[in-house]
Coordinates of C-alpha atoms and ligand atoms in Angstrom, one line a residue:
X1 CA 91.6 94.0 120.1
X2 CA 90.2 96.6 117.0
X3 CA 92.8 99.2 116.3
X4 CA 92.1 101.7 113.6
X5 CA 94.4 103.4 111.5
X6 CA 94.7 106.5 109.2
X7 CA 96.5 109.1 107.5
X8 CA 95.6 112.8 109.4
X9 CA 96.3 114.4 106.5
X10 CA 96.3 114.5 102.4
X11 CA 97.6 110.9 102.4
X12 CA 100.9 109.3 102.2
X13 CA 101.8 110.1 105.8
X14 CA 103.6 106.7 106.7
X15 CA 100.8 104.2 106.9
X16 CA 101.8 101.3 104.7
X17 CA 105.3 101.4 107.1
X18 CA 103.6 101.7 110.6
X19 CA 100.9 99.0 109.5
X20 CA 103.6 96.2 108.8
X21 CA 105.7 97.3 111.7
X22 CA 102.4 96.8 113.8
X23 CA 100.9 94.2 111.8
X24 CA 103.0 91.8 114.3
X25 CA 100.5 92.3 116.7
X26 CA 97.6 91.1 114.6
X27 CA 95.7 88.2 113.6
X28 CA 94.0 90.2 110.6
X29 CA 94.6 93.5 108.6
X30 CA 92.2 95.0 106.7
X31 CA 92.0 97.4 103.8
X32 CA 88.1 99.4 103.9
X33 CA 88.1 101.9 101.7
X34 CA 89.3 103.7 98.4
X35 CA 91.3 101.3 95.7
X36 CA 94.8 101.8 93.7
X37 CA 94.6 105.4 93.9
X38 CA 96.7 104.5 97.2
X39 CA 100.7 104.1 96.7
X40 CA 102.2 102.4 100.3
X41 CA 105.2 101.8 100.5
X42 CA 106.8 99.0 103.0
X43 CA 110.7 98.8 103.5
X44 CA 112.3 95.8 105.4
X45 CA 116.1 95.4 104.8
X46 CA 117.2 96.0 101.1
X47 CA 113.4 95.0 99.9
X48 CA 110.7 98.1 99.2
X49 CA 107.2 97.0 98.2
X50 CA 105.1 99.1 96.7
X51 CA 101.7 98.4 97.7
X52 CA 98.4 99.6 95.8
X53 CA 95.5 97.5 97.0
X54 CA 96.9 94.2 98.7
X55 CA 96.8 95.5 102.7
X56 CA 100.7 96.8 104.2
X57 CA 100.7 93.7 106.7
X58 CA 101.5 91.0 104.5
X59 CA 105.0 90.1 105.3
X60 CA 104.5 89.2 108.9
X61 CA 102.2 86.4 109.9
X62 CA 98.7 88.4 109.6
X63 CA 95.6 87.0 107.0
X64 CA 95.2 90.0 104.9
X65 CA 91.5 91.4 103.7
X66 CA 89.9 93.3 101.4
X67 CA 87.1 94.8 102.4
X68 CA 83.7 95.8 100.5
X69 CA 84.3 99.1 100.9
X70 CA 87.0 99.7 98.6
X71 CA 86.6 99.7 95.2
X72 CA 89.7 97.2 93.6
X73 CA 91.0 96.9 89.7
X74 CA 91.1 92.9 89.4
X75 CA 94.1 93.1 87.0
X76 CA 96.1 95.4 89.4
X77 CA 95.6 93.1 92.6
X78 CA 96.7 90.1 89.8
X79 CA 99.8 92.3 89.8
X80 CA 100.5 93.2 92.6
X81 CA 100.3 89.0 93.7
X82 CA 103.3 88.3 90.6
X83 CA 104.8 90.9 91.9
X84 CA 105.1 89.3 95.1
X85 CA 105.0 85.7 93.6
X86 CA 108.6 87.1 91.7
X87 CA 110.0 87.6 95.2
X88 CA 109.1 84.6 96.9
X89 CA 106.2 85.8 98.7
X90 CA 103.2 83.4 97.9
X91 CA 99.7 84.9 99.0
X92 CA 97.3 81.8 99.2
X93 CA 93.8 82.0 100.1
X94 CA 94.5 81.2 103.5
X95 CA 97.0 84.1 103.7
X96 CA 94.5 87.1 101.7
X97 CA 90.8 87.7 101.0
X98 CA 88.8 89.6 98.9
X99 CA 85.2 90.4 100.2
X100 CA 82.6 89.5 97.4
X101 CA 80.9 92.4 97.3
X102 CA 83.7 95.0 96.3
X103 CA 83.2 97.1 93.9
X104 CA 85.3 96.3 90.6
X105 CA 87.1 98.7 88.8
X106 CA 86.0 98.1 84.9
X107 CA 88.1 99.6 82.5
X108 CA 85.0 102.6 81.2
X109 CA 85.4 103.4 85.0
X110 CA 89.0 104.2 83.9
X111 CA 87.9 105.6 80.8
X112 CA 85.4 108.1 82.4
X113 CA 87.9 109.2 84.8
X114 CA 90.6 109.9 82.5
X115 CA 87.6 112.0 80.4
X116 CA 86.1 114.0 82.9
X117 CA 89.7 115.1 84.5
X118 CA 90.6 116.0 81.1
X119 CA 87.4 118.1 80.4
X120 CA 87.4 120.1 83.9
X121 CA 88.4 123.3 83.5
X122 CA 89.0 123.4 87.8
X123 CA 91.5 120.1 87.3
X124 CA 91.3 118.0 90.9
X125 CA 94.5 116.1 90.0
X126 CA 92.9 112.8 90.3
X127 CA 95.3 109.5 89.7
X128 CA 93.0 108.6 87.1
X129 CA 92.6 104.9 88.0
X130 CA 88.7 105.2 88.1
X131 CA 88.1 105.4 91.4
X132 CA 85.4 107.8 91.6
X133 CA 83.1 106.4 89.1
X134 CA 83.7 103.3 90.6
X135 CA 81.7 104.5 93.7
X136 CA 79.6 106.5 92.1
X137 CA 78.5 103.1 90.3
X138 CA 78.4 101.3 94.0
X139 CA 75.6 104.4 95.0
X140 CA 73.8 104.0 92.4
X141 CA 73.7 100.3 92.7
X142 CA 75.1 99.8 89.1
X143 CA 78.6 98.2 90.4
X144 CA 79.9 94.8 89.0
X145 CA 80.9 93.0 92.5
X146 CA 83.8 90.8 93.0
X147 CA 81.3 87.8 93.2
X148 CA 79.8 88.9 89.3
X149 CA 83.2 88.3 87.8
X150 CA 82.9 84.6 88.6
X151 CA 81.2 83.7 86.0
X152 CA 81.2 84.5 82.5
X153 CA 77.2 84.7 82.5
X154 CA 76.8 86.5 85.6
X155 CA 79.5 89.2 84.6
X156 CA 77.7 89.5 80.8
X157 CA 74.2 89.7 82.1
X158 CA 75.3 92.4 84.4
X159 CA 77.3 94.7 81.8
X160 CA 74.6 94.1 79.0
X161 CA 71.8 95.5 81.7
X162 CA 74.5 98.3 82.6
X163 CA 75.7 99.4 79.0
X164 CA 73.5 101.6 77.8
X165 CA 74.3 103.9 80.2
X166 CA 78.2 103.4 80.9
X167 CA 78.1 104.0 76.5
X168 CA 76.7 107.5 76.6
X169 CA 78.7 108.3 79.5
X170 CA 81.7 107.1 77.6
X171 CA 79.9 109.1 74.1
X172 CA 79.3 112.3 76.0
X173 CA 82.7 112.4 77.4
X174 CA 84.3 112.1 73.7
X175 CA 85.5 108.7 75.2
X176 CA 85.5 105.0 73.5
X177 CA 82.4 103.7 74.3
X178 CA 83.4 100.5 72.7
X179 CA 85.5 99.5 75.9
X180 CA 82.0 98.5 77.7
X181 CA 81.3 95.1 76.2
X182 CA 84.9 94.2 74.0
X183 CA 85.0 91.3 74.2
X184 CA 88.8 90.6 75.1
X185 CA 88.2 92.7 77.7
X186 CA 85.3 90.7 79.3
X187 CA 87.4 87.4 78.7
X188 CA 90.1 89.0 80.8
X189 CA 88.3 89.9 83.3
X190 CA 86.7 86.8 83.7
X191 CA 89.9 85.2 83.5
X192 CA 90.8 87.4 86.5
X193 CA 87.3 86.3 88.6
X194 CA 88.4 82.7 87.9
X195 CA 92.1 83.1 89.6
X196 CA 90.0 85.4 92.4
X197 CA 87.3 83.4 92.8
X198 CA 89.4 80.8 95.5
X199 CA 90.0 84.5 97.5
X200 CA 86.3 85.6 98.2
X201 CA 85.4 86.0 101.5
X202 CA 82.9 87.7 103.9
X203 CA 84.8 90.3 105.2
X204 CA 82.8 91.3 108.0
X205 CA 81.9 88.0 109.2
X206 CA 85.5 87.5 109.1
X207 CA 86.4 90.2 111.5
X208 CA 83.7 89.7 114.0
X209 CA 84.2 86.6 114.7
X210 CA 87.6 87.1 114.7
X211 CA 86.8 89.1 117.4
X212 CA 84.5 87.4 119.1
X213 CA 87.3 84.3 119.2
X214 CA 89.4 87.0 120.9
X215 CA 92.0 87.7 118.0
X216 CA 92.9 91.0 116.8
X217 CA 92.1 93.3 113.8
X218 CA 94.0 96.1 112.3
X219 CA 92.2 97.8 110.0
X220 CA 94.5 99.8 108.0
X221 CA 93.5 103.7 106.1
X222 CA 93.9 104.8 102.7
X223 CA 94.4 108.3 102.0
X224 CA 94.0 110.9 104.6
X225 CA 91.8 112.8 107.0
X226 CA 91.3 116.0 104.3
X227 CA 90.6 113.9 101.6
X228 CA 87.5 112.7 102.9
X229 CA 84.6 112.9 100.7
X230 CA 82.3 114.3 103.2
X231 CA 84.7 116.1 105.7
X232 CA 87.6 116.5 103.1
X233 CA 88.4 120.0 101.3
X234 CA 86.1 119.3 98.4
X235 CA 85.9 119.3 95.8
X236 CA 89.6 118.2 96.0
X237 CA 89.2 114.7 97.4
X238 CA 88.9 111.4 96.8
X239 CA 85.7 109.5 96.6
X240 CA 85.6 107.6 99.7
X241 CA 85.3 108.0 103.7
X242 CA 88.9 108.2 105.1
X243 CA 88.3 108.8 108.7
X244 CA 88.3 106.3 111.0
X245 CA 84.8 105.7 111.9
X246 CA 84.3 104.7 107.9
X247 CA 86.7 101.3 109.0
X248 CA 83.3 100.4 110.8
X249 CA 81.2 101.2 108.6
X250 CA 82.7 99.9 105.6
X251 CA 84.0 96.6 107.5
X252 CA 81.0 96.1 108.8
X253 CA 81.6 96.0 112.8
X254 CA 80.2 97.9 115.0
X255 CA 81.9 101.0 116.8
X256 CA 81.7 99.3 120.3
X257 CA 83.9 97.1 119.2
X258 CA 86.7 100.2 118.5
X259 CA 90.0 99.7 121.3
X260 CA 91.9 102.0 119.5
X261 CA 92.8 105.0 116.6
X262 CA 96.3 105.2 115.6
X263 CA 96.7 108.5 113.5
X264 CA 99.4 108.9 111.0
X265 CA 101.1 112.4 111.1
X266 CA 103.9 113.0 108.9
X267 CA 106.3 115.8 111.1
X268 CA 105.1 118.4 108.0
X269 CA 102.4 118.4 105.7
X270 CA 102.3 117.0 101.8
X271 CA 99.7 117.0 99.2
X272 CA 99.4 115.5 96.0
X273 CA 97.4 116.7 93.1
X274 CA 94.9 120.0 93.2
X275 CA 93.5 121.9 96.6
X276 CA 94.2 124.0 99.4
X277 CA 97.2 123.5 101.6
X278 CA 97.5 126.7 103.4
X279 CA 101.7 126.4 104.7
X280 CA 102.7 125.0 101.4
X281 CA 105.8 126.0 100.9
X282 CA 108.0 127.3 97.6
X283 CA 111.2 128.2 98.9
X284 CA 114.3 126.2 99.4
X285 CA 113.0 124.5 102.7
X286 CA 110.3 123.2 100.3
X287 CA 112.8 121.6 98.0
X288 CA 114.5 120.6 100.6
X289 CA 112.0 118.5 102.5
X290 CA 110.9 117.5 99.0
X291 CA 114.2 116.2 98.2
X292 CA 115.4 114.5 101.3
X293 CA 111.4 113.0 102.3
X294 CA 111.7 111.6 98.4
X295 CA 108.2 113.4 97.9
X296 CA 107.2 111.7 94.8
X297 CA 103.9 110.3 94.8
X298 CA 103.6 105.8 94.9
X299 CA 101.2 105.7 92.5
X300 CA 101.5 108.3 90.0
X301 CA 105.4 109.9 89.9
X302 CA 104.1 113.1 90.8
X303 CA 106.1 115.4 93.0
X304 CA 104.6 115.6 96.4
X305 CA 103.5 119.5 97.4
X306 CA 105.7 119.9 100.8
X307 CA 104.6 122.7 103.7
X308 CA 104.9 123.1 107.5
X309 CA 103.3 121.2 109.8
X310 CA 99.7 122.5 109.7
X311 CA 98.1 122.7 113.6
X312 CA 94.8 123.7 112.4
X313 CA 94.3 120.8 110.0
X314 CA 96.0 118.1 112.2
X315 CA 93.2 119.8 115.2
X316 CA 90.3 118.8 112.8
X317 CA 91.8 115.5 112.1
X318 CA 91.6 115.2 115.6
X319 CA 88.2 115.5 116.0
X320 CA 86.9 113.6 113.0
X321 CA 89.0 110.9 113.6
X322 CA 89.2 110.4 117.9
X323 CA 93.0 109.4 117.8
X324 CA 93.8 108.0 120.5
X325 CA 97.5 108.2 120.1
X326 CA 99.6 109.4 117.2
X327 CA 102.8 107.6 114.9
X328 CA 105.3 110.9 113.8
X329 CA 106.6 110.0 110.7
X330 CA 109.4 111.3 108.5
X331 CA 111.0 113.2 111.5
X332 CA 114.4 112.7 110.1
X333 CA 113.8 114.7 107.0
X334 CA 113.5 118.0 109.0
X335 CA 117.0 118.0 110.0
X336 CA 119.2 120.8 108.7
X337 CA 116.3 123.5 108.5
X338 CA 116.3 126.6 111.1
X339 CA 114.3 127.5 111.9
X340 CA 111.4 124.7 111.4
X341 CA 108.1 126.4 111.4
X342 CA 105.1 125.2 112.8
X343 CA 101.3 126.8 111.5
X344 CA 99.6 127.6 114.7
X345 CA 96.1 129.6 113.3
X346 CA 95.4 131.1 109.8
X347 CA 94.4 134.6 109.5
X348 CA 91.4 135.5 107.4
X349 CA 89.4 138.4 106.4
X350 CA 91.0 140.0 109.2
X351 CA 90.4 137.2 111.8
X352 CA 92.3 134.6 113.5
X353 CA 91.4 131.0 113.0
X354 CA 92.5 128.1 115.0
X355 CA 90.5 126.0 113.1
X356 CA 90.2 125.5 109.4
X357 CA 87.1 127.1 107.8
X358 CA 85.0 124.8 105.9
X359 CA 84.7 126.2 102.9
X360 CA 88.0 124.8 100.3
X361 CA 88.1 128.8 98.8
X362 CA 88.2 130.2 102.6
X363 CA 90.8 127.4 103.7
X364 CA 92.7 128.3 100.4
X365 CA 92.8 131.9 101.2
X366 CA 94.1 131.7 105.1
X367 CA 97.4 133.4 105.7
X368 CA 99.0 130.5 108.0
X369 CA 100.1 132.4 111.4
X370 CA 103.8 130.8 112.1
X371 CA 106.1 129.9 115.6
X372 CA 109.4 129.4 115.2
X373 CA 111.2 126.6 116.5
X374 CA 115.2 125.8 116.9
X375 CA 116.3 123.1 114.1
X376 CA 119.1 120.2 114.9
X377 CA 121.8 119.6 112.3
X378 CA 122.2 115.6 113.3
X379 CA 121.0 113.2 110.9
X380 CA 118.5 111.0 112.9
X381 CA 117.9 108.0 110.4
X382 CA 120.4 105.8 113.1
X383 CA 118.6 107.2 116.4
X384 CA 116.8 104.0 118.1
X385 CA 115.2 106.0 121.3
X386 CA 113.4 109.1 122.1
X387 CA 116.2 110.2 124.7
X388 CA 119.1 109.6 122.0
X389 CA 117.2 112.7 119.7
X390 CA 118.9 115.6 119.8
X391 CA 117.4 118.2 122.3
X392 CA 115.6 120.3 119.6
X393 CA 114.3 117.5 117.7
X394 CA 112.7 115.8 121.5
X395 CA 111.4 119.7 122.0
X396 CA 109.9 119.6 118.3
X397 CA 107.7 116.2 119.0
X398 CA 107.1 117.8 122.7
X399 CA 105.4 120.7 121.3
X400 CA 103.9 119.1 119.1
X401 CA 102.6 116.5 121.1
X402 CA 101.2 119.3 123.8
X403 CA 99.5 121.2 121.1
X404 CA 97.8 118.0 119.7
X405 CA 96.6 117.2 123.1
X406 CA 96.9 113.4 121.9
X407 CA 100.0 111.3 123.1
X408 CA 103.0 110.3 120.3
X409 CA 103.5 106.8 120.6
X410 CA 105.4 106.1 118.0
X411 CA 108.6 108.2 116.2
X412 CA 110.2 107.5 112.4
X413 CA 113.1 108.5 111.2
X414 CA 114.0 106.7 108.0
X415 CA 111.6 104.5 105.5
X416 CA 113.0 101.1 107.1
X417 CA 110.9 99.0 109.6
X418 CA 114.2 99.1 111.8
X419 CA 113.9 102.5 112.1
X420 CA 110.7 103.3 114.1
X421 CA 110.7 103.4 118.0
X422 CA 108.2 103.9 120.7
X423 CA 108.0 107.2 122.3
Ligands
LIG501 P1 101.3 106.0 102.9 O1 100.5 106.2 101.6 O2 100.7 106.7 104.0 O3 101.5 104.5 103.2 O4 102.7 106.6 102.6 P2 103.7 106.4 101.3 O5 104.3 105.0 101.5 O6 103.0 106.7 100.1 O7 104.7 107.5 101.5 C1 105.6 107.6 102.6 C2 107.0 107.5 102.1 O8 107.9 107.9 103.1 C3 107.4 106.1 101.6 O9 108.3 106.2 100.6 C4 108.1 105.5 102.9 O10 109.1 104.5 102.6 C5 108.8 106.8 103.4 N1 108.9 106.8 104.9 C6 108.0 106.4 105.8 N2 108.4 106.8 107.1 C7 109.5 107.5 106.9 C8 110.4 108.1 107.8 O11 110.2 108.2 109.0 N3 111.5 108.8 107.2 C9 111.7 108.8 105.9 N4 112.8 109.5 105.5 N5 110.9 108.1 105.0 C10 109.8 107.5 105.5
LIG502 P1 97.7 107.1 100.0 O1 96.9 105.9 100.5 C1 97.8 111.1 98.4 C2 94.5 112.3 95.8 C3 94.8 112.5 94.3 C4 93.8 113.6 94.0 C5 92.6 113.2 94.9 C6 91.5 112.5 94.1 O2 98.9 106.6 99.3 O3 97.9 108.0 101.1 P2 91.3 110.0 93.2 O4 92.2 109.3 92.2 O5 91.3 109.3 94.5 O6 90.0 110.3 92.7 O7 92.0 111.4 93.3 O8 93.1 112.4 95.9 N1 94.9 111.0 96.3 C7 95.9 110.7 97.1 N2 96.9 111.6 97.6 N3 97.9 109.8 98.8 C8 96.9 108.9 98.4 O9 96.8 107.7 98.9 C9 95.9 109.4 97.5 N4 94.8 108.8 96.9 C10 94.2 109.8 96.2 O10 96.1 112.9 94.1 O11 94.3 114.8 94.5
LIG503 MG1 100.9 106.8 99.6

């Protein structure tokens, strides 16, 4: 069994909680694209993890893999295992693996990032961890890959061929273009390859025989649906395919071999950083949601922008992603609001949409077109079933679920594993 899974919309829509609440059910779960620019966040009893790079199923019994797709900061993942180590959880190379030819984030990756976002007049709000000149480096086939950090030799051949150009990148920028061959820098890193190296793995060999040996994969989204490089709102995205026929192309296994596509849909809408977001809201049922959802972005504090649900958006994620059933999160923090809106079109230049333009200025300037809907005043972080909801908050996932015209099969209403139950 292949199940797919991603956010439907600007990220941070649940999936690190609905990945180790399903991550039961699988034999492997894979991370395929973007890097530490994702913040997921996995609660089980009094313990929170938050997760960066090393994939959301790790607590249950599932081998977790990084695949060459994403683009991963060696020092970061070296964190993230202490971090765990501190806790008791020990991930061995039989328990994670790293595919060898992901892209490393260097630290004039970092640098560059840091620059440019600084130098932009038009800011996009990135998280500044040098994600997107970490794939711009994979395109132009100027990456260091997990398997040149190895060795000392490898790694130094590489960046002397490569520094030319990373130094007048760094010079142009204003930047320290020192950072590209310092040399306690490169002994780090190496040190990093060397405590890596027992981790590298062939990611997509991996998952297809998997496969093939009947076991099952979970390959599990970072960021969401309208942050998509190609399909996204550019140019406020991230720098890597988020929709779900990327898992396939970044794991490397072929789309035949897709069961299922489990979108993530938070019961509003939340953006962090620059970019259109048509129903965002700056009222008091903004702060509100903001306050009780905990809206503050994993990676870097930022508050979270909050708005209604957007139909429009979640219609396109829809069709770029082929859901085949959907995972409401966050449903509890809608309680005490009335009415609770729901964005049905967008009206621009004296037309109604049902769809969102494609162009981010046009999506920027659509009016949303609003239905009302009763609220509920219970708190629902203790509700275990669908038929203990209150009656408005069953009617809210019912007409949502009609208008999506893709079944819910999953409802949260609290941050705990506990606290998820099947429609
Ligand atoms: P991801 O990036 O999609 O994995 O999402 P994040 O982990 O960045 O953000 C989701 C946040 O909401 C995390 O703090 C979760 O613990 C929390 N969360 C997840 N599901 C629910 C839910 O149903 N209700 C509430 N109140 N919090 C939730
Ligand atoms: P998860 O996996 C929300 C946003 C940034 C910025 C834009 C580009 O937790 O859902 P980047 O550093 O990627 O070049 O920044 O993308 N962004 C996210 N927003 N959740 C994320 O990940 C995000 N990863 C990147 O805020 O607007
Ligand atoms: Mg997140």
């Amino acid at each position: 069994m292949f199940t797919i899974i991603t956010g439907s919309q600007f990220g941070d829509e649940g999936k690190g909680k609905i990945v180790d609440l399903m991550s039961g059910d699988y034999d492997l779960v894979v991370r395929f694209q973007g890097g530490n620019n994702a913040g997921h966040t996995v609660k089980v009893g009094e313990d929170v993890y938050k997760l960066h790079l090393i994939p959301s199923g790790f607590l249950l019994d599932s081998r977790v893999l990084i695949g060459p797709g994403t683009v991963v900061d060696p020092e970061v993942l070296a964190e993230e295992m202490d971090m765990l180590a501190e806790g008791g959880i020990e991930l061995s190379p039989e328990k994670m693996g790293v595919d060898a030819k992901t892209s490393i984030i260097m630290p004039y990756h970092i640098e560059l990032d840091v620059m440019r976002e600084a130098k932009r007049t038009e800011k996009i709000g990135t998280t500044g961890r040098g994600i997107g000149f970490a794939y711009i480096d994979k395109v132009a086939r100027d990456e260091i890959r997990m398997a040149d950090l190895t060795s000392k030799d490898k790694l130094l051949q590489r960046l002397s061929e490569l520094a030319p150009s990373k130094e007048a990148a760094i010079r142009e920028l204003d930047g320290n273009p020192g950072i590209v061959m310092d040399e306690q820098l490169i002994d780090k890193y190496v040190k990093l390859g060397e405590r890596l190296a027992p981790y590298i793995t062939d990611v997509s060999y991996e998952v297809n025989k998997a496969l093939d040996d009947g076991k099952s994969v979970l390959a599990e989204g970072a960021q969401g649906t309208h942050l998509d490089v190609i399909h996204g709102t550019q140019k406020f995205v991230t720098s890597s395919c988020t929709i779900a026929g990327s898992a396939c192309a970044n794991i490397g296994v072929g789309p035949t071999k897709v069961d299922s596509v489990l979108g993530i849909v938070k019961a509003y809408i939340t953006r962090v950083g620059e970019g259109p977001m048509p129903t965002e809201l700056f009222d008091d049922a903004g702060k509100q949601i903001q306050t009780v959802g905990g809206e503050v972005g994993t990676t870097t504090g930022r508050s979270r922008r909050c708005g209604w649900f957007d139909l429009p958006l979640l219609k396109k994620a829809i069709y770029l992603n082929g859901y085949t059933s959907i995972a409401l999160t966050k449903l509890d923090v809608l309680s005490n609001l009335d009415p609770i809106k729901v964005c049905v079109s967008y009206e621009l230049g004296g037309e109604v949409l049902d769809y969102p333009p494609e162009d981010a200025a046009d999506l920027a300037a659509c009016k949303p077109v609003y239905e009302d809907l009763p609220g509920w005043e219970n708190d629902l972080t203790a509700v275990k079933s669908f038929d203990d909801l209150p009656q408005a908050a069953k009617d809210y996932v019912l007409y949502l679920e009609d208008k999506m015209g893709v079944p819910v099969d999953y409802i949260s209403v609290g941050p705990a594993r506990e606290q998820t139950f099947r429609k």
